[in-house]
Short mmCIF file of C-alpha atoms and ligand atoms in Angstrom, two decimals:
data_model
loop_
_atom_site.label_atom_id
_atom_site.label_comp_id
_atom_site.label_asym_id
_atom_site.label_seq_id
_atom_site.Cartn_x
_atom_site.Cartn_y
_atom_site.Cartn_z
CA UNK F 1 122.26 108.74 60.14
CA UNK F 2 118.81 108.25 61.99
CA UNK F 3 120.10 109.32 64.81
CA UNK F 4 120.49 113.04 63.58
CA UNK F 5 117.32 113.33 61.71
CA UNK F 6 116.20 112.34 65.70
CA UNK F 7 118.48 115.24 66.56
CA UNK F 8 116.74 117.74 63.97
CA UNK F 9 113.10 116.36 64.86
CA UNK F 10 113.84 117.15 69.23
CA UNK F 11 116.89 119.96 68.82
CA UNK F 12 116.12 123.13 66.70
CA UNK F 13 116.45 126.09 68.93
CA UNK F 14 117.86 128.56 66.20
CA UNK F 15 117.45 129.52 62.42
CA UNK F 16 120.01 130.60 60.39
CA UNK F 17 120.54 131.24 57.23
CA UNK F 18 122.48 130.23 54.73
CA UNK F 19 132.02 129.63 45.75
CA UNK F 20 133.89 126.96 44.51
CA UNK F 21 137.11 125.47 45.49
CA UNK F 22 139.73 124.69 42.79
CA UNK F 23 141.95 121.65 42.28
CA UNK F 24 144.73 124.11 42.78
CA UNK F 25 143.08 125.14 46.30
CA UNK F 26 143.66 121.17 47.67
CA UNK F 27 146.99 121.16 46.03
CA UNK F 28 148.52 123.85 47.87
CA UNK F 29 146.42 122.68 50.89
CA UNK F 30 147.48 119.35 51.00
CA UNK F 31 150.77 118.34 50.68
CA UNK F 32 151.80 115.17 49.72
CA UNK F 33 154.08 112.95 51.90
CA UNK F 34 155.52 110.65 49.35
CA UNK F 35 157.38 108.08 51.95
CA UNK F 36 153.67 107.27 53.14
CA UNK F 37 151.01 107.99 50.02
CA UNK F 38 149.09 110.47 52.03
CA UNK F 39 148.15 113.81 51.62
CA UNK F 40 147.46 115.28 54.41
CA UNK F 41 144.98 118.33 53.72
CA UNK F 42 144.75 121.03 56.30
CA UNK F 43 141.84 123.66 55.24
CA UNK F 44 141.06 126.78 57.14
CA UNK F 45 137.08 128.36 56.65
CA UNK F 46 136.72 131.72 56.54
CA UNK F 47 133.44 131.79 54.90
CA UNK F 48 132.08 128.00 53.13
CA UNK F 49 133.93 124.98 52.04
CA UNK F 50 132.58 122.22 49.53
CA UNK F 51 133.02 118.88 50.40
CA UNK F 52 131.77 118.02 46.81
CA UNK F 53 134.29 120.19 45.68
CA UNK F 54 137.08 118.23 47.49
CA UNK F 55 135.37 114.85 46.49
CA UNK F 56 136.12 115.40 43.30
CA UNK F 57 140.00 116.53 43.75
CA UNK F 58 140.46 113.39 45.10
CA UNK F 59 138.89 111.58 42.07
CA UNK F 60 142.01 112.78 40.21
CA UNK F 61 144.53 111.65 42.39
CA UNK F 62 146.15 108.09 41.76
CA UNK F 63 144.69 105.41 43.39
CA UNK F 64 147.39 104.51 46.06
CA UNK F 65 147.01 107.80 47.39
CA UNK F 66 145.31 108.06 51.07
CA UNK F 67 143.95 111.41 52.33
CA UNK F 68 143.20 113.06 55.53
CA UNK F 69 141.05 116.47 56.23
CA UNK F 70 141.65 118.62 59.01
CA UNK F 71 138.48 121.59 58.88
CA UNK F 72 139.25 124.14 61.08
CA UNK F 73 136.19 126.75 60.42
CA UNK F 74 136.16 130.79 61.83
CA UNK F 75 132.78 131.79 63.71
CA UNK F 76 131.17 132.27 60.32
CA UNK F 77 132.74 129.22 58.72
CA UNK F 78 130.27 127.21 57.22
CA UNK F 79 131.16 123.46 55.57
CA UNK F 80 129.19 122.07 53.21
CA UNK F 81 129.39 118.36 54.47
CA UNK F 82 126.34 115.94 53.56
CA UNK F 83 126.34 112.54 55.17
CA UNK F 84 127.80 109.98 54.35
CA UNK F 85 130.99 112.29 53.65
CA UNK F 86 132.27 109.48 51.32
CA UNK F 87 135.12 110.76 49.31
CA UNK F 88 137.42 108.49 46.91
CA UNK F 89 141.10 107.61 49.54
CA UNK F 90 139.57 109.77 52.59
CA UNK F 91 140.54 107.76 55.46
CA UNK F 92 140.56 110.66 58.05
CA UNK F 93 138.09 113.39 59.04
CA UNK F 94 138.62 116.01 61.41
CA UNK F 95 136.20 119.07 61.37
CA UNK F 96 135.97 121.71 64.29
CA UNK F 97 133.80 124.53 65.15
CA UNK F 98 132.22 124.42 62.01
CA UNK F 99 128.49 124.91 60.38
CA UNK F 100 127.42 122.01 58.77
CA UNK F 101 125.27 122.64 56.06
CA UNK F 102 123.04 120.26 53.69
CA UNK F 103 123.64 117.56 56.12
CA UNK F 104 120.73 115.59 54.87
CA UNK F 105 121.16 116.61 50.81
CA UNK F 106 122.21 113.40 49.52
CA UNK F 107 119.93 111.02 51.64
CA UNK F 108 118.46 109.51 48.82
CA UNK F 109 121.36 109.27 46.07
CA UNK F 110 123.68 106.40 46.34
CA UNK F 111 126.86 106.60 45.71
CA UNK F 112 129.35 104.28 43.96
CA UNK F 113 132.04 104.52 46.37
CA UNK F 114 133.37 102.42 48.92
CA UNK F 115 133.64 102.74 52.95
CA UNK F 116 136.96 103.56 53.23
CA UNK F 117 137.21 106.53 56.58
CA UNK F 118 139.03 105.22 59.71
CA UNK F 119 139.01 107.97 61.46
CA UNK F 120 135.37 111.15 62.46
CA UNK F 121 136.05 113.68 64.45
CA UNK F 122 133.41 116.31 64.57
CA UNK F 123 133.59 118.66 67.37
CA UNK F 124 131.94 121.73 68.31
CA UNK F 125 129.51 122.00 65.21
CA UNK F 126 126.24 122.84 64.25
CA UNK F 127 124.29 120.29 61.86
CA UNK F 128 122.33 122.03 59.91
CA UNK F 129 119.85 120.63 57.41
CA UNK F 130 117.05 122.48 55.45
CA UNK F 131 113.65 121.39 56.48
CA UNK F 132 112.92 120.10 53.22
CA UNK F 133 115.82 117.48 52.96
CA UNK F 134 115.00 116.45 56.63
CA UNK F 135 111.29 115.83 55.72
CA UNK F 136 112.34 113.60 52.64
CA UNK F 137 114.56 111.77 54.52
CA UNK F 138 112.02 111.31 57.09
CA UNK F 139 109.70 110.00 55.02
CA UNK F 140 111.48 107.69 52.75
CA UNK F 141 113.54 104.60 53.52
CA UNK F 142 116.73 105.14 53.51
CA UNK F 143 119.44 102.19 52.16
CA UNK F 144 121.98 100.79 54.08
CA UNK F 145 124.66 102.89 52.89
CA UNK F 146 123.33 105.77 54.00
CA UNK F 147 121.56 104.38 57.14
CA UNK F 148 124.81 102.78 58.70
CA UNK F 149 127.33 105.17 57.21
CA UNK F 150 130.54 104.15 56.49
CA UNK F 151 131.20 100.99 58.39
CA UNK F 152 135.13 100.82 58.43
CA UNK F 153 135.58 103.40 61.36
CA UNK F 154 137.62 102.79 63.95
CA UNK F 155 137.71 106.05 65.88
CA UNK F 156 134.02 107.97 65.84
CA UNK F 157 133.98 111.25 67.54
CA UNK F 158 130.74 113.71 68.27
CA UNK F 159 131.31 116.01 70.79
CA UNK F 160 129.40 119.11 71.07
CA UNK F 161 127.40 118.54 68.48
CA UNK F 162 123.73 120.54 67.98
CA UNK F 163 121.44 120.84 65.51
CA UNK F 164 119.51 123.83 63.60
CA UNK F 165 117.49 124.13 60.30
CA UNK F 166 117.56 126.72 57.92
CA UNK F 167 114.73 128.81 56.97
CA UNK F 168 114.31 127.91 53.39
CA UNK F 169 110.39 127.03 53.53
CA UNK F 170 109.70 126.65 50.12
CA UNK F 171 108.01 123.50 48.49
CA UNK F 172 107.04 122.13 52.46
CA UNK F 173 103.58 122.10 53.01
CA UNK F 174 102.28 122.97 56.62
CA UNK F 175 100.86 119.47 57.05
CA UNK F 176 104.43 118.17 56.09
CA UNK F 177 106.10 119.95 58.23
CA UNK F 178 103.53 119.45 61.33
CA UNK F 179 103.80 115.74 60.31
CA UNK F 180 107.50 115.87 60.79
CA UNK F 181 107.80 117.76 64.20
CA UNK F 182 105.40 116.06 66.17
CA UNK F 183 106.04 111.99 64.84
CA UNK F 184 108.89 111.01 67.28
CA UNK F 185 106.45 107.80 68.28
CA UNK F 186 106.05 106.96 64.14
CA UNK F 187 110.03 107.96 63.96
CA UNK F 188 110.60 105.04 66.20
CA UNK F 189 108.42 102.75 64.80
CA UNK F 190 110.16 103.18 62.03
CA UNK F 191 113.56 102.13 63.33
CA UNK F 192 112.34 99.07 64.59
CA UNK F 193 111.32 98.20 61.07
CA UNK F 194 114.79 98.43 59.64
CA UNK F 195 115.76 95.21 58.07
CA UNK F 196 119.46 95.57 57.70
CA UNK F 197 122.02 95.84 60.67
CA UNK F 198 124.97 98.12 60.58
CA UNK F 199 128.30 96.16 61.41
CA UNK F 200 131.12 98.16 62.97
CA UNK F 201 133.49 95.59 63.34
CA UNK F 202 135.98 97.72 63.81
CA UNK F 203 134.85 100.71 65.92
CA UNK F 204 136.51 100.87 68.85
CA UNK F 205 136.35 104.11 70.40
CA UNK F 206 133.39 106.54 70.31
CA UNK F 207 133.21 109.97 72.53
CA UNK F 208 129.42 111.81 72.21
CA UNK F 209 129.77 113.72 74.96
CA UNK F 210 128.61 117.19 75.64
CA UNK F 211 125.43 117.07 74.11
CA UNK F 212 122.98 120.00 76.01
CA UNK F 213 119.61 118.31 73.66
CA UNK F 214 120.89 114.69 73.87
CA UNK F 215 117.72 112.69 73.29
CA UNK F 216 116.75 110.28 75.84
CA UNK F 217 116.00 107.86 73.07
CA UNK F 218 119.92 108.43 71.82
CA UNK F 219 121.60 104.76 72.76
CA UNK F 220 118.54 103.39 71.69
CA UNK F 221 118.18 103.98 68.78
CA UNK F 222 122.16 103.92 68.32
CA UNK F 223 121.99 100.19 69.18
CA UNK F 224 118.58 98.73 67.84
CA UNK F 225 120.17 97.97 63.82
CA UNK F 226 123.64 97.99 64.81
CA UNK F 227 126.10 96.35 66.24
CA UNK F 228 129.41 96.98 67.85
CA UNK F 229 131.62 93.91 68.58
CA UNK F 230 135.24 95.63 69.09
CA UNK F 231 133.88 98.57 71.02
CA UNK F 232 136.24 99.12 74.09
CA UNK F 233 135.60 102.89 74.96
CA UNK F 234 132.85 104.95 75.20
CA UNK F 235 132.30 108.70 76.01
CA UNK F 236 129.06 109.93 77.01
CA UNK F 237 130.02 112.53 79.49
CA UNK F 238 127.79 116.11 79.94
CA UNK F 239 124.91 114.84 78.59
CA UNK F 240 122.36 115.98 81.27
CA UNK F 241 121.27 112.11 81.57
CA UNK F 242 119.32 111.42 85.01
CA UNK F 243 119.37 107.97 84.72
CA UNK F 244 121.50 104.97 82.68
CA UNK F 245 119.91 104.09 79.63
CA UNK F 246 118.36 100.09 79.53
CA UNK F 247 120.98 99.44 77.02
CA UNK F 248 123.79 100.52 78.57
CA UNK F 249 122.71 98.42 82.00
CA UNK F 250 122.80 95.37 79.30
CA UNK F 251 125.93 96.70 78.02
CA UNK F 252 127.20 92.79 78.26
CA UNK F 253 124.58 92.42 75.05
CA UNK F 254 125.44 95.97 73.10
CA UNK F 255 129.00 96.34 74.10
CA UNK F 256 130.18 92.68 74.76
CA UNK F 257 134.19 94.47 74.69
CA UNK F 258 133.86 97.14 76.76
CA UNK F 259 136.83 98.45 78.98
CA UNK F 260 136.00 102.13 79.62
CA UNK F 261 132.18 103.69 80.20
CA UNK F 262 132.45 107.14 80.95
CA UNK F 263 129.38 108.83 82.15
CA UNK F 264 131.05 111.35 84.44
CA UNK F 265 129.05 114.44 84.47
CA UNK F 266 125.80 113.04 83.77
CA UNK F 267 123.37 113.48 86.51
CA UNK F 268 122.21 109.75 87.32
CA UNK F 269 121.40 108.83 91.07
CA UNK F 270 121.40 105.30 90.50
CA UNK F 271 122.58 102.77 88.40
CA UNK F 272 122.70 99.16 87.47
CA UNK F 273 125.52 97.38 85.03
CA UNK F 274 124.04 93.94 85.83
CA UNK F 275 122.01 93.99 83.48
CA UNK F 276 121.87 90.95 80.48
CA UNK F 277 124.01 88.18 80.98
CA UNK F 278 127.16 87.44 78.34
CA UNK F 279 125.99 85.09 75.37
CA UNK F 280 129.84 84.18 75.25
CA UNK F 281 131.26 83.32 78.96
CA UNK F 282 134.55 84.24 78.32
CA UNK F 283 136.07 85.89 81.39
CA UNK F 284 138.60 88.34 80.83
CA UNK F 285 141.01 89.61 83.50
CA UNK F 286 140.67 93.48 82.71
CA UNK F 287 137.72 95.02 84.52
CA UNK F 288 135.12 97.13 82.89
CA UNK F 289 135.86 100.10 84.54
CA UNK F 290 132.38 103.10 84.71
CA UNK F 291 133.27 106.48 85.39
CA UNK F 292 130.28 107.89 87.00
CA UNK F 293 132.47 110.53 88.82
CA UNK F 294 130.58 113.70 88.80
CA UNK F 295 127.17 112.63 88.91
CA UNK F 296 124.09 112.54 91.21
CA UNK F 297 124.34 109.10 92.63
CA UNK F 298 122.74 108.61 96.36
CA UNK F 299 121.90 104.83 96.51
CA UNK F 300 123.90 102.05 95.52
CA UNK F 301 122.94 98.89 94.66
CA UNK F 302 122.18 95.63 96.82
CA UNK F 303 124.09 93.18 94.57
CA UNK F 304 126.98 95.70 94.69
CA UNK F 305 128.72 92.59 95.98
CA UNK F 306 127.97 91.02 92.28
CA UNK F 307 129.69 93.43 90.35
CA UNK F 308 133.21 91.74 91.18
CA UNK F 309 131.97 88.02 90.67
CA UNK F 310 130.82 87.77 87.28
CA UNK F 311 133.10 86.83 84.39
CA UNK F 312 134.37 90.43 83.99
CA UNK F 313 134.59 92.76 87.09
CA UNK F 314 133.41 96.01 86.90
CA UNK F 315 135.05 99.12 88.51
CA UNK F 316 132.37 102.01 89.42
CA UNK F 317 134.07 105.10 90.82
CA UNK F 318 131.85 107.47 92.54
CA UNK F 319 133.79 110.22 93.04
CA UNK F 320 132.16 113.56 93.69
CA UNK F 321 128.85 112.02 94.20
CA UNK F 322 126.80 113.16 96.82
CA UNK F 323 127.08 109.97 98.81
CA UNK F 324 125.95 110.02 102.08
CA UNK F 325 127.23 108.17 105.26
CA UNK F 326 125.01 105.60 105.30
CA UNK F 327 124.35 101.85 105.23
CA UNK F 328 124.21 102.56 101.48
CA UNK F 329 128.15 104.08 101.61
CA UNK F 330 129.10 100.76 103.72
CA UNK F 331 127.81 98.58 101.27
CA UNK F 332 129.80 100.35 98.89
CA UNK F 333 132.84 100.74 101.07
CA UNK F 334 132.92 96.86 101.15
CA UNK F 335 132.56 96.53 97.73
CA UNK F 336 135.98 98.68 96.99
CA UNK F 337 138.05 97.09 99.69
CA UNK F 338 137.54 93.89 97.96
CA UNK F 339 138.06 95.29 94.30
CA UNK F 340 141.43 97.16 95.68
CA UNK F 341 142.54 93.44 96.70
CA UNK F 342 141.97 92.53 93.15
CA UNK F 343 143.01 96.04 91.48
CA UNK F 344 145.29 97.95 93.72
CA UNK F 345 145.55 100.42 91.05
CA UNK F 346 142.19 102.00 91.38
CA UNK F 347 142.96 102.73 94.97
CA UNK F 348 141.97 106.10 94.31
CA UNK F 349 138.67 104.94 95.21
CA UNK F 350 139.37 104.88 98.75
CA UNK F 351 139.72 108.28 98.93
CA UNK F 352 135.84 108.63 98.12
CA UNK F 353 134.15 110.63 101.08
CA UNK F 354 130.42 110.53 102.03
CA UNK F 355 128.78 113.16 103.74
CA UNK F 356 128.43 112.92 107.70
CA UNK F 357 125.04 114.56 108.55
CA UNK F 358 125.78 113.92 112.51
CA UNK F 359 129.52 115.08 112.42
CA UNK F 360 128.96 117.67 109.91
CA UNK F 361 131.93 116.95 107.93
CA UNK F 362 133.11 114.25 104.70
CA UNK F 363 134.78 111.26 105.73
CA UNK F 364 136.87 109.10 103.54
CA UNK F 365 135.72 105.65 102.42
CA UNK F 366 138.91 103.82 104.35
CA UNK F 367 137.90 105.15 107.58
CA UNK F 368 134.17 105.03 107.43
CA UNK F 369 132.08 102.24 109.80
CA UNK F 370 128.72 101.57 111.11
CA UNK F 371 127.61 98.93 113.40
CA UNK F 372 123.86 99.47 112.91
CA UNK F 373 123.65 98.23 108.95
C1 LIG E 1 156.05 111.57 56.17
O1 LIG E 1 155.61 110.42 56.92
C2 LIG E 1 156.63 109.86 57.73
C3 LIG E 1 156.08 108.57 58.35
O2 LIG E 1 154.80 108.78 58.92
C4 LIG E 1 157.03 110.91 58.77
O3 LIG E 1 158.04 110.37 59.61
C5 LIG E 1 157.53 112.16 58.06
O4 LIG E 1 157.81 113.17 59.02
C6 LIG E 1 156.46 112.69 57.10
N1 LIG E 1 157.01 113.81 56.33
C7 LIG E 1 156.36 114.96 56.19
C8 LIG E 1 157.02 115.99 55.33
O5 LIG E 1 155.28 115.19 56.72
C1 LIG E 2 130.12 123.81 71.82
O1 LIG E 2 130.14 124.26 70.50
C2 LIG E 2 129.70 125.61 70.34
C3 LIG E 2 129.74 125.91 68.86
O2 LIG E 2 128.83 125.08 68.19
C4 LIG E 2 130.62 126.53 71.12
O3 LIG E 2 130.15 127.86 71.01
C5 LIG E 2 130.63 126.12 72.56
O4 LIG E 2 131.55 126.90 73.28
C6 LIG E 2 131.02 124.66 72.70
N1 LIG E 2 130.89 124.23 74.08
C7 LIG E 2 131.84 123.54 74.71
C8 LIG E 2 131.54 123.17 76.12
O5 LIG E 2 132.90 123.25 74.18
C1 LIG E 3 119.63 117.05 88.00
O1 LIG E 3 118.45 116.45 88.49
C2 LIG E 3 117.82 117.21 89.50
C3 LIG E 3 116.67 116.40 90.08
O2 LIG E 3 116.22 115.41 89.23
C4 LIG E 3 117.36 118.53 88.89
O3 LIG E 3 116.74 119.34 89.87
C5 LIG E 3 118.57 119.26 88.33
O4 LIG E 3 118.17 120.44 87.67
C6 LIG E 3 119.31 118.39 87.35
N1 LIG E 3 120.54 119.05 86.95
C7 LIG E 3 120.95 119.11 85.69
C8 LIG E 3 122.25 119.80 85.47
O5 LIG E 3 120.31 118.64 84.78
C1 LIG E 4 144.30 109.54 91.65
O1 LIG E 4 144.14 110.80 92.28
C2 LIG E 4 145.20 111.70 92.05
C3 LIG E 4 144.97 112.92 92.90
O2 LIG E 4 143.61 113.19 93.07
C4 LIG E 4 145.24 112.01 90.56
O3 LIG E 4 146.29 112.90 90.28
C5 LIG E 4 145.44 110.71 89.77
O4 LIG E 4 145.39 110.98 88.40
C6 LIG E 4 144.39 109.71 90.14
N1 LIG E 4 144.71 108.44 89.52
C7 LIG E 4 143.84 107.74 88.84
C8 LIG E 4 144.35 106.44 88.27
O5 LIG E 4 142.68 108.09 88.67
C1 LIG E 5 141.81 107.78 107.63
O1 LIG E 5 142.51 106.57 107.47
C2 LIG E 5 143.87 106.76 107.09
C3 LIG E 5 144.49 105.41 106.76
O2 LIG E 5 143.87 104.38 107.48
C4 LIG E 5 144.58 107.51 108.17
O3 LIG E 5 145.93 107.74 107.80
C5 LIG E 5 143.91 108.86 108.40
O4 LIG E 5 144.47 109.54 109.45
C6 LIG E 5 142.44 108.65 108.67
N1 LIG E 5 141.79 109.96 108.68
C7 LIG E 5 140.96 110.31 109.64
C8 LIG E 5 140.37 111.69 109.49
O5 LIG E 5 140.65 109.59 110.54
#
């Protein structure tokens, strides 16, 4: 949850501002399928949705019963979704292109039910919190429920996700707020001071990509109380990063599982995955394979050689870089010919081209030499 009070404190750039849903309303939305237990809500916003208002339809329903929400919201649609978005049997979440609203209203108010979601999906929304909320979440400590949110995902998705907060000004004082807005140094002092740790043993996909205010300080602060022992993909593409966060070049430490890194469409120039070394020495014979297609990358590495010896390989496509042809690109070149003798299915990579500054043209990486490196 830190992570988006982060978001509010580094991302507002606009103010907006800001019914009840029946039982019958989820009944008709959310038909039951009675082979598998589930009801399977699909909800269409024309103007707000409740979440408290669906947390308590599914308080009625039998206890067997599983749900899943699908939020579709129109360009005024506005869901009233505070974290953590625990509801009694709600095992999926998908929202889209939705405002959500009172984000950080129940901060501070346990609740008495258990993780149970499997399956976020939030794309294309706004968070929006009131300034108020933010500040008191800000300023207290918050428990682990709501700190580590629900901890039985398995699929977490936040793409295109921004932040605003809404104008309602009363009961903040000017010091508060000034407090607030310019404590990012105190805001991460105070995440080192957390004393629990947030297990997501099961999490093992996670896509935050497209993210135009993505704070530099993002995978830190994702990975300083929590860990993630199953995670085997993770999206962080469009982010407007210029350079690979430390904890993703000790990804062996963070991310001990990881098959798929996907920073296309970043804008790194250089990179190291070398990083720390694996507490466990357990080789596996699937590489680590890092999409940095897309990106800004002119130098590559001297221990490029390393990246194929140690006791998982890792596969770093460079597509669409603006390599050029270089001692660099040779060192690289040698590097994929051997990892093609090991993968042959990535031979893609040898159609990678650097830019010839004497012949004035690309040339692919098969066909590129140099005798002076
Ligand atoms: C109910 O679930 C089963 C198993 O997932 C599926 O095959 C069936 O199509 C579903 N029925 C309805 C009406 O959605
Ligand atoms: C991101 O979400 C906003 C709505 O919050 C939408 O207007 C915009 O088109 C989305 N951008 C992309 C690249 O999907
Ligand atoms: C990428 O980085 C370069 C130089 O650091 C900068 O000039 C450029 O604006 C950046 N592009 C994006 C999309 O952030
Ligand atoms: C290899 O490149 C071709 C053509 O550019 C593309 O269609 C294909 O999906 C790529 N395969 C892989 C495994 O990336
Ligand atoms: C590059 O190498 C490939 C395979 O070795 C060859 O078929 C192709 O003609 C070469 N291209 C150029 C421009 O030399």
């Amino acid at each position: 949850m830190l992570r988006h009070l982060l978001g509010i404190l580094v991302g507002i750039y606009l103010i907006l501002a800001v019914s009840c849903q029946s039982r019958s309303f989820f009944d008709m939305n959310c038909p039951q399928n009675i082979s598998v237990n589930l009801r399977k809500c699909e909800v269409f916003v024309e103007s707000r949705l409740y979440f408290s208002d669906f947390r308590h339809w599914t308080s009625e329903l039998e206890s067997v019963v599983k749900v899943s929400l699908d939020v579709t919201c129109s360009s005024k649609g506005v869901f009233i979704l505070p974290w953590p978005m625990k509801a009694r049997g709600l095992i999926k979440l998908n929202v889209k292109g939705c405002v959500l609203a009172e984000y950080f209203s129940e901060s501070l108010t346990p609740t008495n039910l258990k993780d149970e979601l499997l399956e976020l999906s939030l794309e294309n929304c706004v968070i929006a919190s009131n300034v108020k909320h933010s500040i008191d979440a800000f300023n207290k400590p918050v428990s682990q429920e709501i700190g580590c949110g629900q901890q039985t995902l398995q699929r977490s998705v936040w793409r295109n996700i921004s932040y605003t907060n809404t104008n309602d000004m009363a009961d903040i004082t000017i010091d508060d707020f000034l407090k607030f807005f310019s404590s990012l140094d105190q805001f991460l002092n105070r995440i080192i001071q957390i004393r629990y740790r947030c297990k997501y043993s099961y999490l093992e996909y996670i896509d935050e990509s497209i993210g135009s205010i993505r704070s530099k300080h993002s995978i830190l602060i994702m990975t300083a109380y929590s860990d993630f022992p199953k995670l085997h993909t993770f999206l962080w593409t469009y982010n407007g990063y210029s350079s690979v966060p430390k904890e993703l070049t000790d990804w062996r430490k963070y991310f001990p599982q990881l098959e798929l890194l996907d920073l296309s469409y970043n804008n790194i120039t250089k990179f190291n995955f070398l990083g720390a070394p694996f507490t466990n020495t357990v080789s596996k014979p699937e590489p680590l394979v890092i999409d940095l297609t897309y990106n800004s990358v002119t130098e590559i590495p001297v221990d490029m050689p390393d990246y194929l010896t140690g006791s998982v390989a890792i596969i770093v496509d460079l597509t669409g870089n603006p390599l050029m042809c270089d001692c660099n690109f040779l060192r690289y070149k040698n590097y994929v010919m051997h990892a093609l003798k090991i993968f042959q299915k990535y031979k893609n990579l040898s159609r990678i081209t650097c830019h010839s500054v004497i012949m004035h043209r690309k040339i692919q990486l098969v066909n590129y030499s140099n005798n002076n490196c």
